PDB file of C-alpha atoms and ligand atoms in Angstrom:
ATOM      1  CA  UNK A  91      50.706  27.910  10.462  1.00  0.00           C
ATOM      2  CA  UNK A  92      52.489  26.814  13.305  1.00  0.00           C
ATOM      3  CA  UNK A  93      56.107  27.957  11.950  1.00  0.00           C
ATOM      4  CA  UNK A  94      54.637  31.476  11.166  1.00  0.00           C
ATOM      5  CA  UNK A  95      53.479  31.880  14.728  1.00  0.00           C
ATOM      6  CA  UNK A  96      56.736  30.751  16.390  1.00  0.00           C
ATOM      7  CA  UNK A  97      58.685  32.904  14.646  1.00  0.00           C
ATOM      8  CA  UNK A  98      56.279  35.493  15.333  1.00  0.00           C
ATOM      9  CA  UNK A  99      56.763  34.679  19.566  1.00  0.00           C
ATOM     10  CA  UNK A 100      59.994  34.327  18.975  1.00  0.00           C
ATOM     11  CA  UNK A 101      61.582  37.199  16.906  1.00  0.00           C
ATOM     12  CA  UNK A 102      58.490  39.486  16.898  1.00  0.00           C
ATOM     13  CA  UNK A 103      58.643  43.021  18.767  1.00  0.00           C
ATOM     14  CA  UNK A 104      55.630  44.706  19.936  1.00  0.00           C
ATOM     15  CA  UNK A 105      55.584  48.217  19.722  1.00  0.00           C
ATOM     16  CA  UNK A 106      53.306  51.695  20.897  1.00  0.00           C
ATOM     17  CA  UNK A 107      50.000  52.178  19.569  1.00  0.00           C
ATOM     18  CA  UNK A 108      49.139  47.965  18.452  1.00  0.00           C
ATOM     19  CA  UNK A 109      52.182  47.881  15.860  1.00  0.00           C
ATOM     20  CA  UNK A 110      54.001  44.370  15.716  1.00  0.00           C
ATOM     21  CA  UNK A 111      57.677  44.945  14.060  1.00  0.00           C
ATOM     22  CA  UNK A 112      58.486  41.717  11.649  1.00  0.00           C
ATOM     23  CA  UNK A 113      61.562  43.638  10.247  1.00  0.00           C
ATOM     24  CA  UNK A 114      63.940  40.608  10.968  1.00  0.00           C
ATOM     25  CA  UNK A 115      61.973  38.049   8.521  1.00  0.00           C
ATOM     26  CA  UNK A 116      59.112  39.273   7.242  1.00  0.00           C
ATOM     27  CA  UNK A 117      59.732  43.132   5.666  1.00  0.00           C
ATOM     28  CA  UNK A 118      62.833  44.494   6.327  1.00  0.00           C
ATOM     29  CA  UNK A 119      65.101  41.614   6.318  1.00  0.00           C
ATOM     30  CA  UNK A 120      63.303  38.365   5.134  1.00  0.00           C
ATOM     31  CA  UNK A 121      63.522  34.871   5.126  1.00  0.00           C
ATOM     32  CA  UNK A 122      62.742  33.145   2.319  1.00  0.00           C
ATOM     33  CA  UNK A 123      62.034  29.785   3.397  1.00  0.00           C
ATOM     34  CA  UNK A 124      59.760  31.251   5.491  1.00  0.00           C
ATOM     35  CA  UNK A 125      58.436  32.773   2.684  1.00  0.00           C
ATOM     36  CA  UNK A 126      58.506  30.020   0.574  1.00  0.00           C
ATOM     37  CA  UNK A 127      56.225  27.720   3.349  1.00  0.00           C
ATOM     38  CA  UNK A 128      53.689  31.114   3.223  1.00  0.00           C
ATOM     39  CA  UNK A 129      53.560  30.932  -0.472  1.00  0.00           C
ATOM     40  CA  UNK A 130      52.579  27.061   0.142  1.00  0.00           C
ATOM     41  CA  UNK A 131      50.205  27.466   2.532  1.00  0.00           C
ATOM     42  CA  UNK A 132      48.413  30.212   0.434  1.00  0.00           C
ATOM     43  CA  UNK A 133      48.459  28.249  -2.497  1.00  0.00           C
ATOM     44  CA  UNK A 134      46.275  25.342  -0.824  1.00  0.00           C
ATOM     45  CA  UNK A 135      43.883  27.542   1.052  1.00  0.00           C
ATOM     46  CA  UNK A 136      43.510  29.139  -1.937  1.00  0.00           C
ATOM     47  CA  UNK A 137      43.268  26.348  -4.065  1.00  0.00           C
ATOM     48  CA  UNK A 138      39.290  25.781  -5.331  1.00  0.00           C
ATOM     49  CA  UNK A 139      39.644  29.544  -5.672  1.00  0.00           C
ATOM     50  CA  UNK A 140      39.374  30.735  -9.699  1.00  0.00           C
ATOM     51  CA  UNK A 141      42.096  33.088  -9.837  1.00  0.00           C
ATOM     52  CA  UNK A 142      44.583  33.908 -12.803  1.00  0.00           C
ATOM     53  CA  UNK A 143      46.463  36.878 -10.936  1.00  0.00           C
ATOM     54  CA  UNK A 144      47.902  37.859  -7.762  1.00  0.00           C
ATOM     55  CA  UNK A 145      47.436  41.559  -6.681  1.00  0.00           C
ATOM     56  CA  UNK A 146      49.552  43.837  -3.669  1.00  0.00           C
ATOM     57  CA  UNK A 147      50.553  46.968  -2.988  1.00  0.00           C
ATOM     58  CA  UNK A 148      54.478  48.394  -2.691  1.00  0.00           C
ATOM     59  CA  UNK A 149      56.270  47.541  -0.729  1.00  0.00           C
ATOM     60  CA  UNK A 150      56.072  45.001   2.103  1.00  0.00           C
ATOM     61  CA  UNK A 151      53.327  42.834  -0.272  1.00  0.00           C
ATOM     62  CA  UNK A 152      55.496  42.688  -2.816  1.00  0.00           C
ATOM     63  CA  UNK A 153      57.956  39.804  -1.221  1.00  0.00           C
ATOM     64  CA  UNK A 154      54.862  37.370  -0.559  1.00  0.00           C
ATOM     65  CA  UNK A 155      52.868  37.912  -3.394  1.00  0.00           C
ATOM     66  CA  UNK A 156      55.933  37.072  -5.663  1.00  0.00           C
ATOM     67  CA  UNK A 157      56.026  34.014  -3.814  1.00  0.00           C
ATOM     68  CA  UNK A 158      52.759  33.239  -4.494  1.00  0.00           C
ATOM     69  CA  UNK A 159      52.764  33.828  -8.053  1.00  0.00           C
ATOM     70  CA  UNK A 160      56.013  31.865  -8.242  1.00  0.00           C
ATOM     71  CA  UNK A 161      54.343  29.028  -6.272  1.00  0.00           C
ATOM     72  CA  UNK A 162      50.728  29.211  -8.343  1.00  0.00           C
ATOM     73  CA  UNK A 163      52.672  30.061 -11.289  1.00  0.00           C
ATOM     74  CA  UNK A 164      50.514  33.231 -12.069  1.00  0.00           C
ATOM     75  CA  UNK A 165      51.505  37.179 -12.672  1.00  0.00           C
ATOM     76  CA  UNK A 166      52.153  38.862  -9.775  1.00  0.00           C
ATOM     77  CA  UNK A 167      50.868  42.912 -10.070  1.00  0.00           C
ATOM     78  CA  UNK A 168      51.346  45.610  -7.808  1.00  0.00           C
ATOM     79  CA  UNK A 169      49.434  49.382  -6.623  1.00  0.00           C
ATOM     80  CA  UNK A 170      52.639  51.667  -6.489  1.00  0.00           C
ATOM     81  CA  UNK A 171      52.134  54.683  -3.820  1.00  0.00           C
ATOM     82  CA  UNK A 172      53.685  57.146  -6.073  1.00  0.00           C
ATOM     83  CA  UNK A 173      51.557  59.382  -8.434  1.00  0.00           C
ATOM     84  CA  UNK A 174      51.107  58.313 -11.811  1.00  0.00           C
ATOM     85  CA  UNK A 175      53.134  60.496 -14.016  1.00  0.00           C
ATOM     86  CA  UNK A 176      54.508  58.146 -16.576  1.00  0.00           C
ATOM     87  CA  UNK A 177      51.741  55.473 -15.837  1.00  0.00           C
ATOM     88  CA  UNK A 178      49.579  54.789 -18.623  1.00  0.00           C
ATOM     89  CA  UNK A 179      45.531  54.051 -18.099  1.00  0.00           C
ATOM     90  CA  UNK A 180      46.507  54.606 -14.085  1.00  0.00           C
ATOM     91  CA  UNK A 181      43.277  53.900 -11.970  1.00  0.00           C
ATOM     92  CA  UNK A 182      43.975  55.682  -8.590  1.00  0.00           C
ATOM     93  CA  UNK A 183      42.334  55.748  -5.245  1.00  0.00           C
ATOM     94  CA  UNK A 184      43.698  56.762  -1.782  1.00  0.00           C
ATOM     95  CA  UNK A 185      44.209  55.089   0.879  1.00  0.00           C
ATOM     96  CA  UNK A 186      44.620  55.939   4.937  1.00  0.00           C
ATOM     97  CA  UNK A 187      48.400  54.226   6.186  1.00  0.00           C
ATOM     98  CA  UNK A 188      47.990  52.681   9.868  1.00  0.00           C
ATOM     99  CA  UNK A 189      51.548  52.891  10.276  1.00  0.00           C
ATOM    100  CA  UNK A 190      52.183  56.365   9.439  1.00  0.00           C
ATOM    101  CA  UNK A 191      48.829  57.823   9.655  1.00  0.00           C
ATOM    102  CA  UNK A 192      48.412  59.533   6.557  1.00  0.00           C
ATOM    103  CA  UNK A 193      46.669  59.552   3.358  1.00  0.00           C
ATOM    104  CA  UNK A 194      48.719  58.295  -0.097  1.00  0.00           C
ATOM    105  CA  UNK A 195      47.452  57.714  -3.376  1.00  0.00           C
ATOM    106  CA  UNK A 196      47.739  54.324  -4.797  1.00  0.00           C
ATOM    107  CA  UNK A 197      47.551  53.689  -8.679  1.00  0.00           C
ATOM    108  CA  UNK A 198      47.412  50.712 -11.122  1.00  0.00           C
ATOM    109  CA  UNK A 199      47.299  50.415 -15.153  1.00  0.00           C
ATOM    110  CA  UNK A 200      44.524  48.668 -16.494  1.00  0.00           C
ATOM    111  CA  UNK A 201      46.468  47.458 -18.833  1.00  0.00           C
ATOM    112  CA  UNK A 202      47.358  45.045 -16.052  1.00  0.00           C
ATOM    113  CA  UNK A 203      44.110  44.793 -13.931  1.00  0.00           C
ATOM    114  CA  UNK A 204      41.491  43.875 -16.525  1.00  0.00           C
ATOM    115  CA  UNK A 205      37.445  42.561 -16.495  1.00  0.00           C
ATOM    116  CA  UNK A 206      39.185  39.624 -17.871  1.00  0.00           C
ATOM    117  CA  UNK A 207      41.276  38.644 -14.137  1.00  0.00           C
ATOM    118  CA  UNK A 208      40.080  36.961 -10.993  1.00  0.00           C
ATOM    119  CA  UNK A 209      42.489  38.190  -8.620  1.00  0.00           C
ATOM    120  CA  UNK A 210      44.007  37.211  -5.341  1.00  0.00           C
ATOM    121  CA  UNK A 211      45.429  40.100  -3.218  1.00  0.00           C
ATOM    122  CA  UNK A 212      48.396  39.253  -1.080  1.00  0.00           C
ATOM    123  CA  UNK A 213      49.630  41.424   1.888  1.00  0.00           C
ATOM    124  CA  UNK A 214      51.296  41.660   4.976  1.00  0.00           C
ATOM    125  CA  UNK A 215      49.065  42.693   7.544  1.00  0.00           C
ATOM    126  CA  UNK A 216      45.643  43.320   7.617  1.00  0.00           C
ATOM    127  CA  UNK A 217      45.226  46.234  10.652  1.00  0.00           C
ATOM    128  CA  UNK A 218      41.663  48.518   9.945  1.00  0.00           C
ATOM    129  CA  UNK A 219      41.572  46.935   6.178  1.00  0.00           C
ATOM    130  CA  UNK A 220      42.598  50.172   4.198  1.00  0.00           C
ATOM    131  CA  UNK A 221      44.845  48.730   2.273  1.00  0.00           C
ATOM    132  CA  UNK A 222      42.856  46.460   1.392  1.00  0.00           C
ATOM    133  CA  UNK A 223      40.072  48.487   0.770  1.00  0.00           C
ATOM    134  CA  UNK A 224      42.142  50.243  -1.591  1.00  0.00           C
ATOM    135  CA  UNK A 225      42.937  47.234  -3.643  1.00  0.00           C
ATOM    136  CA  UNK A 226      39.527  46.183  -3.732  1.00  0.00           C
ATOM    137  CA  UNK A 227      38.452  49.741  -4.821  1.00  0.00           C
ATOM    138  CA  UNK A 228      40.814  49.415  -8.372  1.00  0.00           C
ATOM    139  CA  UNK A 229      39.984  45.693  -8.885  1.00  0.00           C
ATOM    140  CA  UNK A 230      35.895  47.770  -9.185  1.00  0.00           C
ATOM    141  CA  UNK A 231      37.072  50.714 -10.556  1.00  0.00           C
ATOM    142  CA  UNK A 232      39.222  47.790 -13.481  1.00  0.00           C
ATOM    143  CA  UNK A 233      35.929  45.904 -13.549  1.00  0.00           C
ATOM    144  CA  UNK A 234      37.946  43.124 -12.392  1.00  0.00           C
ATOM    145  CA  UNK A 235      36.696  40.023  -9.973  1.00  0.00           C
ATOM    146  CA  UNK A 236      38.283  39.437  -6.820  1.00  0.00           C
ATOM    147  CA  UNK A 237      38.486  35.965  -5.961  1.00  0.00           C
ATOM    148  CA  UNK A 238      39.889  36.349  -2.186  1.00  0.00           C
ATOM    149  CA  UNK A 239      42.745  37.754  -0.003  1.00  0.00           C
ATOM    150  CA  UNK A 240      45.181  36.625   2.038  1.00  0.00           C
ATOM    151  CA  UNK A 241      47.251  38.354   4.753  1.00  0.00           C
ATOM    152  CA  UNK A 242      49.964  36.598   6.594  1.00  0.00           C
ATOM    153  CA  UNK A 243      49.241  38.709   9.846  1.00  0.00           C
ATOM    154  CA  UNK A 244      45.852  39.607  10.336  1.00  0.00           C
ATOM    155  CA  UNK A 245      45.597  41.610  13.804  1.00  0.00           C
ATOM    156  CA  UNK A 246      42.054  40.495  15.070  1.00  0.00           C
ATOM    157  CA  UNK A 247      41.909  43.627  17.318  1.00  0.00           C
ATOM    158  CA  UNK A 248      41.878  46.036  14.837  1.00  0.00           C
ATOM    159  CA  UNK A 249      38.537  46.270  12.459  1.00  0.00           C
ATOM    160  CA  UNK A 250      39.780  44.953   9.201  1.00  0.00           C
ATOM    161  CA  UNK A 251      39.052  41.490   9.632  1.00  0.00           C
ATOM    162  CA  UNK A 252      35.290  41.842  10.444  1.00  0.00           C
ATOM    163  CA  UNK A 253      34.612  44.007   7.895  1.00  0.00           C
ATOM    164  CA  UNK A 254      36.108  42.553   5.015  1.00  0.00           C
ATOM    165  CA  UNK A 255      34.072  39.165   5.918  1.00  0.00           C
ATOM    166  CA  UNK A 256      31.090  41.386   6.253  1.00  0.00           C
ATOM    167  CA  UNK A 257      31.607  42.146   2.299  1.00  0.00           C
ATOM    168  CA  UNK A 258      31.439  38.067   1.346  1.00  0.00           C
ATOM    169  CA  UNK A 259      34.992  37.531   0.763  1.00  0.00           C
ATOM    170  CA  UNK A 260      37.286  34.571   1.110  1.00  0.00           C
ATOM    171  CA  UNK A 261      39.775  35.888   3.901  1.00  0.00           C
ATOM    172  CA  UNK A 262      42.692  33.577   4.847  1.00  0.00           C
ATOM    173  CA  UNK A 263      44.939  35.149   7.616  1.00  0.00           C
ATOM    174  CA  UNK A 264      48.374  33.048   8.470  1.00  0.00           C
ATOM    175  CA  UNK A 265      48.937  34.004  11.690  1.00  0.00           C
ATOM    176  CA  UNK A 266      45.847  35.673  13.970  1.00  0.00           C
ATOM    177  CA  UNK A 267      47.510  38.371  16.977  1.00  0.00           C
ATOM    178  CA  UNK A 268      44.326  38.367  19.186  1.00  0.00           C
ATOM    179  CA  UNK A 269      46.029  41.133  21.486  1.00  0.00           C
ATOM    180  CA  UNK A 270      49.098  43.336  21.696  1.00  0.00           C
ATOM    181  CA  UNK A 271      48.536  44.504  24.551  1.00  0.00           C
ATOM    182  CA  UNK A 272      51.196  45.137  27.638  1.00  0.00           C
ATOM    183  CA  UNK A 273      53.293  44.758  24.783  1.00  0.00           C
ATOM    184  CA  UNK A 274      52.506  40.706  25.087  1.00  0.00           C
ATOM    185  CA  UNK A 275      52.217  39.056  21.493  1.00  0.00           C
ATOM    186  CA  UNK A 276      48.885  36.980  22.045  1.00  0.00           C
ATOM    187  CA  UNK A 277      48.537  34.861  19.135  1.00  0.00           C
ATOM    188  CA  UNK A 278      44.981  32.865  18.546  1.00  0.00           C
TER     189      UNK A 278
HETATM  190  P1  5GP B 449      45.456  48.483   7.229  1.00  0.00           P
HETATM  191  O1  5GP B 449      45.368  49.208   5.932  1.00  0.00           O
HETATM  192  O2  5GP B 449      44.785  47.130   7.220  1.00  0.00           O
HETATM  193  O3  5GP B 449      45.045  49.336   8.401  1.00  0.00           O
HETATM  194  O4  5GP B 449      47.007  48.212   7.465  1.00  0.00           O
HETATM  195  C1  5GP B 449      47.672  47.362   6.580  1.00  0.00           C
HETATM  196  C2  5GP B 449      48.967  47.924   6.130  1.00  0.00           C
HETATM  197  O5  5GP B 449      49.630  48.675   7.152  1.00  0.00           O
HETATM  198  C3  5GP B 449      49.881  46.770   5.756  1.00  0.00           C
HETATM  199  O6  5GP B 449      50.101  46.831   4.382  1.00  0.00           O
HETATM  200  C4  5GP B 449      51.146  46.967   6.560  1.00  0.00           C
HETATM  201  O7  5GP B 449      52.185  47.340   5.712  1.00  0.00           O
HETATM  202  C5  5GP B 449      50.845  48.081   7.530  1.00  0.00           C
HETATM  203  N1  5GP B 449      50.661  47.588   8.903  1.00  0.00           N
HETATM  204  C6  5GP B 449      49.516  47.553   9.615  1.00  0.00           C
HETATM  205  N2  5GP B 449      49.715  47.107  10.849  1.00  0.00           N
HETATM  206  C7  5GP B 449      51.026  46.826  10.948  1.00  0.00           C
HETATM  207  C8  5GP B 449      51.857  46.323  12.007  1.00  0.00           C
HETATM  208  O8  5GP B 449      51.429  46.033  13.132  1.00  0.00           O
HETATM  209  N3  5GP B 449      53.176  46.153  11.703  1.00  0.00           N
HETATM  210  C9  5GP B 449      53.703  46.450  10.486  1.00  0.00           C
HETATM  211  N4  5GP B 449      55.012  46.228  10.310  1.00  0.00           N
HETATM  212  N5  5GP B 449      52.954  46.931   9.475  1.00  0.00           N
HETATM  213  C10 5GP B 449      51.629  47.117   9.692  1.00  0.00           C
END
């Protein structure tokens, strides 16, 4: 997505420890045009895909997968990091944050993730695939079927990537950062 990546060269900050900051369009501030073309671009690769639901997790998935389910015209649900207190049926796992290396619990009604959805999960980034792993976890633990996931940042470096292809499934990543290093944005 050659849009993605110039914005990326262009307005993208590099920062200690392999962290690209996308505040100014992409989770902080965001543009939704830019948005909009993700949503598009997901749609198609997406496309022979059976899916009737798009899956994130709070917060910076929930601006593209809204986009997505706005563009495919499906329900949009997402894993909230809080503890479930006034969640009813939660399913809960934890998952490991890159970012602010910690552990958080994330938790989603089955009322809302059923054996009846094929589900597309929508994030940001995909960095060592936690996240991710944690979505895939409650789509199992909902008896659900996941039927891909898409990232609009997908930093190759990092060990997400392989290992999510290593489990079979349909992985579309926007933009590909192939190094941070030097604080240089290398993009594949
Ligand atoms: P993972 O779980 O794959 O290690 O990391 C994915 C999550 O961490 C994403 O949901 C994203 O919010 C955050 N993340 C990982 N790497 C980066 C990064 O380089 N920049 C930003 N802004 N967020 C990141």
């Amino acid at each position: 997505m050659e849009l993605l990546k110039r914005r990326i060269l262009e307005d993208g900050k590099c920062f200690e420890g392999g962290i690209l900051k996308v505040d100014s369009f992409i989770n902080h501030q965001m543009d939704p045009l830019l948005m909009e073309a993700i949503a598009k671009e997901f749609a198609k690769r997406f496309s022979h895909e059976r899916i009737n639901k798009i899956m994130t997790i709070e917060a910076s998935g929930i601006a593209p997968a809204i986009m997505v389910g706005y563009i495919m015209k499906l329900p949009v649900v997402f894993a909230k990091k809080k503890e479930p207190k006034t969640m009813i049926n939660a399913l809960t796992t934890t998952v490991h944050s890159f970012t602010k290396d910690r552990e958080y619990p994330i938790s989603i009604s089955s009322d809302y993730l059923t054996p009846q959805d094929y589900i597309l999960c929508i994030d940001d980034f995909l960095a060592n695939g936690n996240a991710a792993l944690g979505m895939i976890e409650l789509i199992h633990q909902a008896g659900a079927h996941l039927s891909g996931m898409g990232f609009i940042i997908e930093k190759e470096f990092q060990k997400g990537s392989e290992l999510l292809r290593k489990k079979n499934i349909h992985v579309e990543s926007l933009a590909v950062i192939c190094s941070l290093d030097n604080c240089e944005i290398v993009i594949k």
